[in-house]
Structure formats: C-alpha cells, structure tokens
CSV table of C-alpha atoms (C1' of nucleotides) in Angstrom, one decimal:
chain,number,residue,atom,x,y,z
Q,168,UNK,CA,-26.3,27.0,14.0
Q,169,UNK,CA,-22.9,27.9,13.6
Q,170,UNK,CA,-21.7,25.1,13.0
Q,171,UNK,CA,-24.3,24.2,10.2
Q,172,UNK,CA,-21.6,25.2,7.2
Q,173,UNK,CA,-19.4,23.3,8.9
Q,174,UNK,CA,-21.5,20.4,8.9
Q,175,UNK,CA,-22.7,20.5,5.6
Q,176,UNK,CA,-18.9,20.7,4.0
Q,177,UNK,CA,-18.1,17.6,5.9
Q,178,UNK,CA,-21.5,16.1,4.3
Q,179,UNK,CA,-20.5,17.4,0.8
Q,180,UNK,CA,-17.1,16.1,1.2
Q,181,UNK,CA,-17.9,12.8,2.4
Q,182,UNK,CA,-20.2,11.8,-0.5
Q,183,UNK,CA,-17.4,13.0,-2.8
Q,184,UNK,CA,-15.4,10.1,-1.4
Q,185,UNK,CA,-17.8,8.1,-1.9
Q,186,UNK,CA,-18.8,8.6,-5.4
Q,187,UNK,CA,-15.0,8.9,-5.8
Q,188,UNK,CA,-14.7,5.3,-4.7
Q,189,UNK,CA,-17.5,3.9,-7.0
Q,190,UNK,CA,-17.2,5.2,-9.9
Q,191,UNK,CA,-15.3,3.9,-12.2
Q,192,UNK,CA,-13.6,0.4,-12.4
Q,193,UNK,CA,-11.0,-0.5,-9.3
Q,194,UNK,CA,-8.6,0.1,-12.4
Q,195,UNK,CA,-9.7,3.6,-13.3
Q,196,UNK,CA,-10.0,4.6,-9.5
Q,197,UNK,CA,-6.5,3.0,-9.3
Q,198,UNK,CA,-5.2,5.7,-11.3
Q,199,UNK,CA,-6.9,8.2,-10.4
Q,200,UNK,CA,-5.7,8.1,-7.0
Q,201,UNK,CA,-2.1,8.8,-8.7
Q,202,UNK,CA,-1.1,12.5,-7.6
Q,203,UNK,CA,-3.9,12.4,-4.8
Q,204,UNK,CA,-2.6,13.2,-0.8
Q,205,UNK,CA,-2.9,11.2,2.0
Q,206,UNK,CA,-3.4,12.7,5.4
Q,207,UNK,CA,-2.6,11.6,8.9
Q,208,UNK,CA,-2.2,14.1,11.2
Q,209,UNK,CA,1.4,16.6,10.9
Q,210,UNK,CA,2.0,13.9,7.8
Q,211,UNK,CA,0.7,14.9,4.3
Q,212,UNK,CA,2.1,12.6,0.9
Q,213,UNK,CA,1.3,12.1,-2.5
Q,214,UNK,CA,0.6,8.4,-4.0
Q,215,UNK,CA,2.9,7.6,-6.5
Q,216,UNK,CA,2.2,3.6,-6.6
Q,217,UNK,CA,-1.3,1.7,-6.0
Q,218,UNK,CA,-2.5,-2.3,-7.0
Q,219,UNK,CA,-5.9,-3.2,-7.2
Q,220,UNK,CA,-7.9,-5.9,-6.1
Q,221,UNK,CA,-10.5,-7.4,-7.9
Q,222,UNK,CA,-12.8,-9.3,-5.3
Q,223,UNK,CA,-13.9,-13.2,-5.2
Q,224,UNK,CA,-12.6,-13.5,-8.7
Q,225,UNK,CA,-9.1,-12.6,-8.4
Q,226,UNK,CA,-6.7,-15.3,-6.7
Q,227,UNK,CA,-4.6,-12.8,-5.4
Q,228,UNK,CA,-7.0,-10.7,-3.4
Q,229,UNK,CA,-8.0,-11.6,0.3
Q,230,UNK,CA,-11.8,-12.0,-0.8
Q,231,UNK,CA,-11.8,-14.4,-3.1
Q,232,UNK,CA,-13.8,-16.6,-3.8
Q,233,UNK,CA,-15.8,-14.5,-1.5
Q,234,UNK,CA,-13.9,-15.6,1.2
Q,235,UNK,CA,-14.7,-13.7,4.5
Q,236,UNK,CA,-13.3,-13.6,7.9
Q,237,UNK,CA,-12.6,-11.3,10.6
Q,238,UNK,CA,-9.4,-10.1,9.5
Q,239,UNK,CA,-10.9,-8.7,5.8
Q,240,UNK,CA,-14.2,-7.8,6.7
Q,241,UNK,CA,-13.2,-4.3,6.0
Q,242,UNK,CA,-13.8,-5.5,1.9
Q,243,UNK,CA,-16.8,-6.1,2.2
Q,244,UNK,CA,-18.0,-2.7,3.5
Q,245,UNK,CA,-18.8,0.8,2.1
Q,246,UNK,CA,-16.8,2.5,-0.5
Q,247,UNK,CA,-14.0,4.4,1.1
Q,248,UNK,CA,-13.4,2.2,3.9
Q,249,UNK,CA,-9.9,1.7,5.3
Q,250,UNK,CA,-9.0,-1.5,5.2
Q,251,UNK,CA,-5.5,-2.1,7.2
Q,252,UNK,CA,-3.7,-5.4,7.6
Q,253,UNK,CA,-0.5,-6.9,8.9
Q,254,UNK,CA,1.8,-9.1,7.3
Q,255,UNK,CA,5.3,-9.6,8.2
Q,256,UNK,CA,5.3,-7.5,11.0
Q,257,UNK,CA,4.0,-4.4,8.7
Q,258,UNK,CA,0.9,-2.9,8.2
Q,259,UNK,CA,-0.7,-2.4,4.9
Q,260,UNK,CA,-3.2,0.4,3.9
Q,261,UNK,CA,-6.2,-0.4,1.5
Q,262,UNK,CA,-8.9,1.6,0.3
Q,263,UNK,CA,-12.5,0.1,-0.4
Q,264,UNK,CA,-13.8,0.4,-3.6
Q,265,UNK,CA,-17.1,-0.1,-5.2
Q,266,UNK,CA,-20.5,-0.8,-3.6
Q,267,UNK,CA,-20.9,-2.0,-0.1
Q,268,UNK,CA,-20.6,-6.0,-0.3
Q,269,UNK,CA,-18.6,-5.6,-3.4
Q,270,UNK,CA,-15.3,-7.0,-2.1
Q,271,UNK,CA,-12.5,-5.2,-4.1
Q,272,UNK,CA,-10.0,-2.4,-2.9
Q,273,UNK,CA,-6.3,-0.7,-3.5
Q,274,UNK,CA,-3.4,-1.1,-1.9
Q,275,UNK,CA,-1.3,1.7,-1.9
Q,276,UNK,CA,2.0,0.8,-2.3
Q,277,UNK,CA,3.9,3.9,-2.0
Q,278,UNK,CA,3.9,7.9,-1.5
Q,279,UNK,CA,6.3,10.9,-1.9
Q,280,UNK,CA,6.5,12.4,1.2
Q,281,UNK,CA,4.9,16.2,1.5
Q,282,UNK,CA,5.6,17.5,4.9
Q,283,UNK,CA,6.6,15.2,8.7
Q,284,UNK,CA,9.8,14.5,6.6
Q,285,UNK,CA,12.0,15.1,10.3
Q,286,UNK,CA,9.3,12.6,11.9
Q,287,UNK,CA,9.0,10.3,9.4
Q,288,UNK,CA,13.4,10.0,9.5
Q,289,UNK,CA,13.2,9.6,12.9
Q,290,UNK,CA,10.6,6.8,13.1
Q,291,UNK,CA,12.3,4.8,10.2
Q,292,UNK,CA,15.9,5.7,11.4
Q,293,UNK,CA,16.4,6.0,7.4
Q,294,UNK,CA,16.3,9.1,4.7
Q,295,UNK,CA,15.2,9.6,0.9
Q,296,UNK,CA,13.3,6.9,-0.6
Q,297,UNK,CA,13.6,4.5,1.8
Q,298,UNK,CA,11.2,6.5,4.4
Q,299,UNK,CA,8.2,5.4,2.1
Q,300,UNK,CA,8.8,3.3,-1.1
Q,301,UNK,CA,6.8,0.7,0.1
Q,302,UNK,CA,4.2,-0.4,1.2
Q,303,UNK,CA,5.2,-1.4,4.7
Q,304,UNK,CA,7.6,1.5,4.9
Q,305,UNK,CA,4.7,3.8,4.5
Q,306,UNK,CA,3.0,2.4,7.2
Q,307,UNK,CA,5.8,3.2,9.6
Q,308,UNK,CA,6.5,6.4,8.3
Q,309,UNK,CA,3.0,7.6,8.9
Q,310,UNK,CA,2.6,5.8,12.0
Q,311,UNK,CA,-0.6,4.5,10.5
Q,312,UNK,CA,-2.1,2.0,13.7
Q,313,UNK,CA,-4.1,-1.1,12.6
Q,314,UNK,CA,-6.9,0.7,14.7
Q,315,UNK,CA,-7.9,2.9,11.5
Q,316,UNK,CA,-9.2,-0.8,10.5
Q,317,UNK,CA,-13.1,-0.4,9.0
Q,318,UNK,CA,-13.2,3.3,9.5
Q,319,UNK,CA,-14.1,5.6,6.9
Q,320,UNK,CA,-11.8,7.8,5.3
Q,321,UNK,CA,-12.3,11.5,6.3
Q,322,UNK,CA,-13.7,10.4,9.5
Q,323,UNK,CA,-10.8,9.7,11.4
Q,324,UNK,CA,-7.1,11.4,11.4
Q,325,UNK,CA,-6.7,10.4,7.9
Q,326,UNK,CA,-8.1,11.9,5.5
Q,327,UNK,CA,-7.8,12.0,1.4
Q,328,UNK,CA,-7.5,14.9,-0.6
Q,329,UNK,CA,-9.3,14.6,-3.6
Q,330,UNK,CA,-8.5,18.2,-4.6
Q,331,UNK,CA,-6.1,20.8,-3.5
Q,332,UNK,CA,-3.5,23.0,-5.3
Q,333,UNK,CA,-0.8,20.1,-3.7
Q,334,UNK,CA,-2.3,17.4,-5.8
Q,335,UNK,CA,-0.1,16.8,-9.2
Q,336,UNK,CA,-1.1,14.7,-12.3
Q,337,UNK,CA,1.6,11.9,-13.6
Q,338,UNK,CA,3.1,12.3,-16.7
Q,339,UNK,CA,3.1,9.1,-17.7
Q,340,UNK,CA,1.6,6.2,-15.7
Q,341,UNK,CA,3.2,3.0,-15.6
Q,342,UNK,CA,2.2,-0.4,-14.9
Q,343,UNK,CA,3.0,-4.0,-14.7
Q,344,UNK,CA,1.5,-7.0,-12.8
Q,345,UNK,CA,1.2,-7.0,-8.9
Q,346,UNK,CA,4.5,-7.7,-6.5
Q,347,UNK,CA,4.4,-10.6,-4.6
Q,348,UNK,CA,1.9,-12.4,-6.9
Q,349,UNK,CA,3.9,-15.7,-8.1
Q,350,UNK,CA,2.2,-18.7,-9.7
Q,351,UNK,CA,-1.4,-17.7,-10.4
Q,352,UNK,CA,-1.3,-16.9,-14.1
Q,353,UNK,CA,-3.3,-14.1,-15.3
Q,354,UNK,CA,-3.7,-13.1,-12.0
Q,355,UNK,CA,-0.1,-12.8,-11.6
Q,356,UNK,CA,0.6,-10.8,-15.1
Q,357,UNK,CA,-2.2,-8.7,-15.2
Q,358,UNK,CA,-1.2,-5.1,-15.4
Q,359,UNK,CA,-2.8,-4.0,-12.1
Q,360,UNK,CA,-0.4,-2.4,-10.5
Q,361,UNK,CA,0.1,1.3,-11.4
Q,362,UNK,CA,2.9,3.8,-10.7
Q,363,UNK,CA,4.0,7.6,-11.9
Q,364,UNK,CA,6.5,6.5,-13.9
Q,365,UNK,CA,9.8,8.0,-12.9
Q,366,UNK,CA,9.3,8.4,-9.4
Q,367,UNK,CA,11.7,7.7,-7.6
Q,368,UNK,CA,9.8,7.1,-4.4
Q,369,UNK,CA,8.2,3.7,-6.5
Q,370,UNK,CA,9.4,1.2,-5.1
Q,371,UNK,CA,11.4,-0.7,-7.3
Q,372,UNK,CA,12.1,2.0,-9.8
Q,373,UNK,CA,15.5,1.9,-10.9
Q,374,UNK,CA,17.6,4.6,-10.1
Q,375,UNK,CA,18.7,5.1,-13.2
Q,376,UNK,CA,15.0,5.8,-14.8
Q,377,UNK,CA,13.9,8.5,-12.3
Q,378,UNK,CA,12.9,12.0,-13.4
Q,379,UNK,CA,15.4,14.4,-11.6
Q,380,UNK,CA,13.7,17.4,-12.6
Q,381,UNK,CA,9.9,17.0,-12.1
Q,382,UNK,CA,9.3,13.2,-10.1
Q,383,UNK,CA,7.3,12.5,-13.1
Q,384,UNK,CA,4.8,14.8,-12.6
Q,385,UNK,CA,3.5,17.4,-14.9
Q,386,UNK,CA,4.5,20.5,-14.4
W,988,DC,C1',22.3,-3.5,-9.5
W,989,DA,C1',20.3,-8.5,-8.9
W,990,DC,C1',19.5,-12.0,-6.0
W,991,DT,C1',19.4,-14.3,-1.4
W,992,DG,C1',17.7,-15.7,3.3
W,993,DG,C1',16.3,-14.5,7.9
W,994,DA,C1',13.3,-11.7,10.9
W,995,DT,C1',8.8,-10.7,11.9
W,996,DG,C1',3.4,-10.6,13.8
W,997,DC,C1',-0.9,-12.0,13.1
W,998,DC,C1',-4.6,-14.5,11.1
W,999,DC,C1',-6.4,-18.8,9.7
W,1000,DT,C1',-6.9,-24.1,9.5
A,767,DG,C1',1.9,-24.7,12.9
A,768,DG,C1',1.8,-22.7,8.2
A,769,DG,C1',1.6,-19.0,5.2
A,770,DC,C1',1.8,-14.3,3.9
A,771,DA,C1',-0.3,-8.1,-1.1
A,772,DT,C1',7.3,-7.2,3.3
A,773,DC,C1',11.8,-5.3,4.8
A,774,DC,C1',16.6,-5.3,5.2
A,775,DA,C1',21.4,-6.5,5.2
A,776,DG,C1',24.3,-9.5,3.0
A,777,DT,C1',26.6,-11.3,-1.0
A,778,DG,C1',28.7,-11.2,-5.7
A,779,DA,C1',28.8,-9.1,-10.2
DNA sequence: CACTGGATGCCCT
DNA sequence: GGGCATCCAGTGA
C-alpha cells in the first residue's frame, strides 16, 4: 500500500516517455530533446547536440532498408528504448523513437556536464570540453556500459528528465547534415543534425562562436 | 585552426 | 577480413 504512490508516479512517468518518443517526427523530437538531462547514476548533463535516424529509408541509419541483426535490434523496439553500440572502440547512445517496429532513433552526440565533473576528469584523464563533446567522449565520461542495450529508459540507472527546473531551452538551434555521413547525397546534406548553437560543449563548434555568457541557452 | 593518419573493438559477410 | 553514426596527437599554416 505504501508504495502504491510510488508506483503510480513511476507508471505516469514512464508513459510520458513514451508519448515523448512518439510524438512528433524523429526531427521535432530531435529538438526537443535540446536542454533535456540525462541521468546515470552521481552523473547528470544537459544535451546540447543530437542526429536523427530516419529508419529503412535513410542510407545512413543502421536499419535501412530494414536491415535487422543482432547488433540493432534495439531499433526496432518500443519508443524509448536505449539503443547502445560500439564503433571504434567507443560506445554510442541512441534513443528509440516512434512506434515499436518503426526503426528510427537519435544519437546524441554531446552534453554539458551538470554534476560527476571530478569523475568524469578522472575517467577521461582530460578537462573542459573534451570530457563530453562527443559522442564517444560521452560515453566514457558517463561510464555508460553496452549492457544498457534494449532497456528502457527510466528503468535502469539512466534515466531522462523530461522536466525539472535544471532543464534550459536553446536560444537558437543549429543544424547541418550528419558527421561522418560522406557520399550518400541527400542523406549526407540533410539538415539532421541539431545543436544549441553556441555551445561550446558541440562538438565541432568553433571556439571563436561560443556564447561566454549564457552556453546558448535562454536565460 | 584545418587536415591527417593510426589506434581501436565489435559486428557482419 | 572489412568496415564503421570515433578519438587523439601530430603536422603545418
């Protein structure tokens, strides 16, 4: 009985990540996840740069053509699924949007770090940006484990905050097309990769256009 | 700052 | 055995 509140918050909460994950176009969700915070245990950060991926139609994605194995079978599952994969060494976190079988989901390609910072310094053996401006980088920093692969968010250690007086709203959103997308035309050009412009924990974002003062967020 | 090449682990053919 | 939704240190302006 007691914990019947408890239970019914975690209920609440979970089908606001769901319909978080499936409303809206990958695109629009893209965005909105902008200013959001991941959680993972003592570590809490705010996404500053996401791409999506737009299922069996898009040549960059790991599902197209519909294209499933073991390794991406996380795509193809509910909304709000983790989907976690290693490439170069590095693992990369995704998040599963869009009804179950409904292949398409975000990377998230970098975060401004909230709190961990000592941790996160002494795992990456680095400081400022460099702890998470990308997507790899993150990863570490976290200490996100490939065994988070096909769990839901909010079940496990990590956990997103959809609303909390830490979450922030961009200024200004950037975009441009996808890193490490060469030679498939439209694929490779189209603007699906978003970022709050001026961050300087984007990665790639020249250090001469960050926002000193506010990290591109509104005040 | 822009560009380069090597290291790297794991999945897939 | 190849390819990759990367990272980093090195080079040269």
């Amino acid at each position: 009985m007691l914990s019947f509140k408890g239970e019914r918050d975690e209920m609440l909460k979970q089908s606001n990540i769901d319909q978080f994950f499936q409303t809206g176009t990958t695109q629009e969700i893209s965005q909105k996840l902008l200013g959001k915070i991941i959680v993972y245990h003592q570590f809490k950060a705010l996404i500053v740069e996401t791409e999506a991926y737009l299922g069996q139609n898009d040549q960059a994605a790991h599902a197209f053509r519909n294209h499933k194995t073991h390794r991406n079978r996380a795509l193809f599952m509910r909304p709000g699924t983790i989907y976690i994969f290693s490439m170069y060494g590095h693992n990369m976190l995704n998040f599963i949007t869009q009804p179950q079988g409904t292949p398409e989901g975000i990377l998230i390609r970098a975060v401004q770090p909230l709190t961990g910072i000592a941790e996160m310094q002494k795992q990456r053996h680095t400081t400022g940006v460099n702890l998470t401006n990308g997507p790899g980088k993150l990863c570490d920093a976290l200490q996100i484990p490939m065994s988070l692969n096909t769990k839901m968010l909010n079940q496990t250690a990590l956990k997103l905050v959809l609303s909390s007086p830490l979450n922030r709203t961009p200024s200004k959103i950037g975009t441009s097309g996808r890193i490490g997308v060469p030679h498939k035309g439209k694929w490779t050009t189209a603007p699906l990769r978003y970022f709050v412009s001026g961050n300087p924990y984007v990665s790639k974002m020249p250090r001469k256009s960050v926002d000193h003062q506010f990290n591109g967020w509104q005040k």
